[in-house]
mmCIF file with all atom_site columns, C-alpha atoms in Angstrom:
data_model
loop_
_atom_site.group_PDB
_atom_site.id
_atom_site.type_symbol
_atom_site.label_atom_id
_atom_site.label_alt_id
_atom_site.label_comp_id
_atom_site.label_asym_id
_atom_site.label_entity_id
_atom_site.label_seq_id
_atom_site.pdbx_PDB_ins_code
_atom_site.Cartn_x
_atom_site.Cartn_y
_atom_site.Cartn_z
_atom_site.occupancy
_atom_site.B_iso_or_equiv
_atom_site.pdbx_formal_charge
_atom_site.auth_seq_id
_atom_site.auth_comp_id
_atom_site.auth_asym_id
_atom_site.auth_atom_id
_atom_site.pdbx_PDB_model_num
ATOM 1  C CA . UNK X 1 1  ? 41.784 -32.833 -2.269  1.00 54.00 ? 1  UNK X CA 1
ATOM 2  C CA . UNK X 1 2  ? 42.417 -31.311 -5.792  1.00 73.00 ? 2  UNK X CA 1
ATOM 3  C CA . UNK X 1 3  ? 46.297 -32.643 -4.971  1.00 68.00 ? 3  UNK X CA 1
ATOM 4  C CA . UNK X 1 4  ? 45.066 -36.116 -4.324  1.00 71.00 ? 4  UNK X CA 1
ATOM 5  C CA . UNK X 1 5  ? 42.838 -36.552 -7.621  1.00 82.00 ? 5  UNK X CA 1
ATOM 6  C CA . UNK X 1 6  ? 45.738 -35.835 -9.815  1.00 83.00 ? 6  UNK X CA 1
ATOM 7  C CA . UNK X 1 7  ? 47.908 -38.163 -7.996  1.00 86.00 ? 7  UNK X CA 1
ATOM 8  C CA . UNK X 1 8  ? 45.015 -41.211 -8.182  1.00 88.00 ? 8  UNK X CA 1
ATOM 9  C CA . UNK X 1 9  ? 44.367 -39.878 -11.897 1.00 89.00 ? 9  UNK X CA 1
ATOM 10 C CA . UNK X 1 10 ? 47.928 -40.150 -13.086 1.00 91.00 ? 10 UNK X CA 1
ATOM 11 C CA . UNK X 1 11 ? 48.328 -43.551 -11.073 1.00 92.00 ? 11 UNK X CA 1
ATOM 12 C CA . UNK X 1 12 ? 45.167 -44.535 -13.231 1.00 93.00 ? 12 UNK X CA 1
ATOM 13 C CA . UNK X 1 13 ? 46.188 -43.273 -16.496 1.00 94.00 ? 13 UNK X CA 1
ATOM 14 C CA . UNK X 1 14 ? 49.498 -45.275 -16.324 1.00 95.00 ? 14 UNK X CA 1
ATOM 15 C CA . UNK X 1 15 ? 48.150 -48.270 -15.075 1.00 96.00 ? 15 UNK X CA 1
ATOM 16 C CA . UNK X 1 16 ? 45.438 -48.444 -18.179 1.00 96.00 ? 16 UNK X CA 1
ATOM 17 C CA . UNK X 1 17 ? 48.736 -47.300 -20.168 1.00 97.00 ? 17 UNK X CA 1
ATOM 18 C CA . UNK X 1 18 ? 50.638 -50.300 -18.907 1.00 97.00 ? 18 UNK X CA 1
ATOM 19 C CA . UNK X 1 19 ? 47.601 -52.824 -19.410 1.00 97.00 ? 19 UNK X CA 1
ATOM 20 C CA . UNK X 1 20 ? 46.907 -51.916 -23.260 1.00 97.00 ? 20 UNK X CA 1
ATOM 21 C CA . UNK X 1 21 ? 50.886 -51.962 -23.630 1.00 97.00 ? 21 UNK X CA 1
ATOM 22 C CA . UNK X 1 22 ? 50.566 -55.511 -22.487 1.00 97.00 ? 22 UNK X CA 1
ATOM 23 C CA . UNK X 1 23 ? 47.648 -56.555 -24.139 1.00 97.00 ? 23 UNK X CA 1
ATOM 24 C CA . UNK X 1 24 ? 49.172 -55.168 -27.682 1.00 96.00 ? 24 UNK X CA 1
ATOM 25 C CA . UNK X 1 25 ? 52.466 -57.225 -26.777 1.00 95.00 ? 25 UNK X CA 1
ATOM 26 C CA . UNK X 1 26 ? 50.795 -60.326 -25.530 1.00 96.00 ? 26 UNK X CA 1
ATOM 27 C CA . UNK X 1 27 ? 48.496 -60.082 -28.846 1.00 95.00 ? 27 UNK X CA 1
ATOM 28 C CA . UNK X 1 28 ? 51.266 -59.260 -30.843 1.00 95.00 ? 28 UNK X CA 1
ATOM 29 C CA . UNK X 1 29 ? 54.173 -61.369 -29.837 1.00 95.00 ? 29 UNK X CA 1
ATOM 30 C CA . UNK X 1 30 ? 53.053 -64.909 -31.183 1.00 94.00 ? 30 UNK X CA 1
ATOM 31 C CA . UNK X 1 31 ? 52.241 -63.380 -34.478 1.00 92.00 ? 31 UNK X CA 1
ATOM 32 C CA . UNK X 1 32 ? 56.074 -62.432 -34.372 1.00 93.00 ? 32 UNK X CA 1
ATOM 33 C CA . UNK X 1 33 ? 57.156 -66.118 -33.426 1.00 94.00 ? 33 UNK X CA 1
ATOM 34 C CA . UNK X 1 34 ? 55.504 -67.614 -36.533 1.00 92.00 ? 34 UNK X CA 1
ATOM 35 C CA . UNK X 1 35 ? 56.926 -65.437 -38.668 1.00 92.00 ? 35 UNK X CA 1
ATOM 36 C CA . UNK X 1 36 ? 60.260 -66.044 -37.368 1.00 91.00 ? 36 UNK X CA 1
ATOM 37 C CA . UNK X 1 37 ? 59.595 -69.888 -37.477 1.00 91.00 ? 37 UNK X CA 1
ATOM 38 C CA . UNK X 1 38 ? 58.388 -69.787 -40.724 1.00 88.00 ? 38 UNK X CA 1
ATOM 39 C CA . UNK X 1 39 ? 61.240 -68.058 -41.847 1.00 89.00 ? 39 UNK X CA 1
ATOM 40 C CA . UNK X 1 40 ? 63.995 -70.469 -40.424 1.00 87.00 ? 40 UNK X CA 1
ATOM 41 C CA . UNK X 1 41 ? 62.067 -73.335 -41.710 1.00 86.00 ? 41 UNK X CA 1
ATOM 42 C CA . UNK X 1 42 ? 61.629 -72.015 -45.055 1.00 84.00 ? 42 UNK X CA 1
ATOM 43 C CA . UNK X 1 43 ? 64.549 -69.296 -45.723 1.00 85.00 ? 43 UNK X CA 1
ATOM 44 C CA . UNK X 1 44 ? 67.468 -70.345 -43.629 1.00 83.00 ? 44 UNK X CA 1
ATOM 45 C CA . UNK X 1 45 ? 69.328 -73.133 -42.617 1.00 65.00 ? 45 UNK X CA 1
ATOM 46 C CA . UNK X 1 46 ? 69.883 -76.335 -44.896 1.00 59.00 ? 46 UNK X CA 1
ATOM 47 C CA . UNK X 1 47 ? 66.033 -76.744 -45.780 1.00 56.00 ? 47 UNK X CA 1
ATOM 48 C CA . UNK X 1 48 ? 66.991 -73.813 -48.433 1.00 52.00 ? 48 UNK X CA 1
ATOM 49 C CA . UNK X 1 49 ? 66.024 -75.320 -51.437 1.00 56.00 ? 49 UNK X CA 1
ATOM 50 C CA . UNK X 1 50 ? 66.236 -74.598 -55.439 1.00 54.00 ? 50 UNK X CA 1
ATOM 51 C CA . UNK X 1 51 ? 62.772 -73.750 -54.745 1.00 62.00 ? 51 UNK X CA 1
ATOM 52 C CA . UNK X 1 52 ? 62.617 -71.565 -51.739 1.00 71.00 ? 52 UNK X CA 1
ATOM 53 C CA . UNK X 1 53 ? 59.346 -69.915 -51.318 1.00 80.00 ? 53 UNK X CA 1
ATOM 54 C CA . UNK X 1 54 ? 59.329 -66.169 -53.063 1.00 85.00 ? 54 UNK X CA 1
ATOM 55 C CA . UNK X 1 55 ? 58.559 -64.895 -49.899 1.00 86.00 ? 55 UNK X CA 1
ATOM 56 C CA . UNK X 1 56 ? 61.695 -65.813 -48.407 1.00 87.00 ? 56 UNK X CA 1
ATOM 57 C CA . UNK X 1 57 ? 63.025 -62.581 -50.691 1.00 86.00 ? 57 UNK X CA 1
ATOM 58 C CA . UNK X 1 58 ? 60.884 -59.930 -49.733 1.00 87.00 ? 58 UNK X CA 1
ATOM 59 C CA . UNK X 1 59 ? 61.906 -57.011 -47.749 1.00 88.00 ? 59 UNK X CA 1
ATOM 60 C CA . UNK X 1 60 ? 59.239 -57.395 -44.710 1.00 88.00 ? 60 UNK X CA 1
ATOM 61 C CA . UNK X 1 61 ? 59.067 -61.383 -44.852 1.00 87.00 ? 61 UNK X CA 1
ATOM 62 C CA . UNK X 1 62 ? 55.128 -62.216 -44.176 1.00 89.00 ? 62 UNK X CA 1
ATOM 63 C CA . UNK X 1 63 ? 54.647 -65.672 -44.676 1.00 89.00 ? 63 UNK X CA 1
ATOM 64 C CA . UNK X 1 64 ? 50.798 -65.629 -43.514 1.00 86.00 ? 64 UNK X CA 1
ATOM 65 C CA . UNK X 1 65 ? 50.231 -63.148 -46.493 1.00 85.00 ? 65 UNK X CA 1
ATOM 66 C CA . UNK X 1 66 ? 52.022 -65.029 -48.805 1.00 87.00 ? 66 UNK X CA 1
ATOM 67 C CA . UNK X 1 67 ? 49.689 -68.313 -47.765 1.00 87.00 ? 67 UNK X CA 1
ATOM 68 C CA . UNK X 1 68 ? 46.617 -66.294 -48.180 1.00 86.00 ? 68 UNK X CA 1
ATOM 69 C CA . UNK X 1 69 ? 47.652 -64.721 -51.623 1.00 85.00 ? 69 UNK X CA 1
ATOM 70 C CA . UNK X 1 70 ? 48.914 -68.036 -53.466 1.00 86.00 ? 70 UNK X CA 1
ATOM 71 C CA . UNK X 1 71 ? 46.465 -70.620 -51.348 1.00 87.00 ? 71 UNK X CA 1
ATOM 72 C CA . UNK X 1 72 ? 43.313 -68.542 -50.337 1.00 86.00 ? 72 UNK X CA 1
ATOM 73 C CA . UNK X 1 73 ? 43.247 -65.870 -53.624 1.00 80.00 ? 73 UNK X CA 1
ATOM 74 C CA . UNK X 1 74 ? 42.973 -63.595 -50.765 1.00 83.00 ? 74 UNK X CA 1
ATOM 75 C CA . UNK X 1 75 ? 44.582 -60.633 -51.345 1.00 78.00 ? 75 UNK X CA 1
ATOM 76 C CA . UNK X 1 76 ? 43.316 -56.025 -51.664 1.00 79.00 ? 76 UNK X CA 1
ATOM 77 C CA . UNK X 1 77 ? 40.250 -55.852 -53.888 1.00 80.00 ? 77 UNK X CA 1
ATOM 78 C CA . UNK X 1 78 ? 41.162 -59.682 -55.294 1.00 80.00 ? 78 UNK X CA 1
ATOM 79 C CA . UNK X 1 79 ? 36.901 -60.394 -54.137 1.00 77.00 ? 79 UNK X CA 1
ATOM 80 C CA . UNK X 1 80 ? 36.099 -57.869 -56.533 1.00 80.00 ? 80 UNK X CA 1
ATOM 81 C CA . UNK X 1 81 ? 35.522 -59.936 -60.022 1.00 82.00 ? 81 UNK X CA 1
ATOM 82 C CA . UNK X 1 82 ? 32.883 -60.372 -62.656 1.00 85.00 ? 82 UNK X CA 1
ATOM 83 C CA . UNK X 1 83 ? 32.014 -63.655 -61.338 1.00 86.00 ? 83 UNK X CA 1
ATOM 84 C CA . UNK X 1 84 ? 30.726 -61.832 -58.501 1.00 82.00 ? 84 UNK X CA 1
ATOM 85 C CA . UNK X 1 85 ? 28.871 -59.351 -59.944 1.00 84.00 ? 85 UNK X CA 1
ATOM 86 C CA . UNK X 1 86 ? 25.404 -61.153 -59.172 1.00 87.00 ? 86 UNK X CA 1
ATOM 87 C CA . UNK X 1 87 ? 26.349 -61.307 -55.500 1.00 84.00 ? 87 UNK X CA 1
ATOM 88 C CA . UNK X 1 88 ? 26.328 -57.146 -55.800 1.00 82.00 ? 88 UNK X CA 1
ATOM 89 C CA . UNK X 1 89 ? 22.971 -57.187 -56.646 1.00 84.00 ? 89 UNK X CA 1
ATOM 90 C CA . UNK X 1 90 ? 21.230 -59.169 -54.250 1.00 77.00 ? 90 UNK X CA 1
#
């Protein structure tokens, strides 16, 4: 018996293994695509432009941080301003 509950634990273990493997990849993978679209639309190929995007030149190439920083102001501790200040102390 104590040979069989190891068996159907380790069977369970790796199945629940494999599923959140999956899961990260399937979560994971169209993030990837975009970024790799973005970049051949914007960095390679003949639509290279005198005014490529700066992101085109960073070492990690992120172009959905790039969109939030220059279009959204989004960006670590960029909320944090003195216009805000009132908003702290409701």
């Amino acid at each position: 018996v104590d040979f069989f509950s190891k068996t159907v634990l380790k069977r369970v273990i790796m199945v629940a293994s494999l599923m959140s493997l999956f899961v990260c990849l399937a979560s994971l993978i169209p993030v990837f695509l975009v970024q790799a679209f973005g970049y051949s639309q914007f960095c390679l190929g003949g639509n290279k432009s005198c005014h490529s995007s700066p992101w085109c030149e960073d070492r990690i190439p992120f172009i959905y941080q790039y969109i939030q920083k220059k279009y959204w102001n989004n960006g670590f501790l960029r909320y944090y301003e003195v216009k805000q200040l009132p908003n702290f102390f409701l």
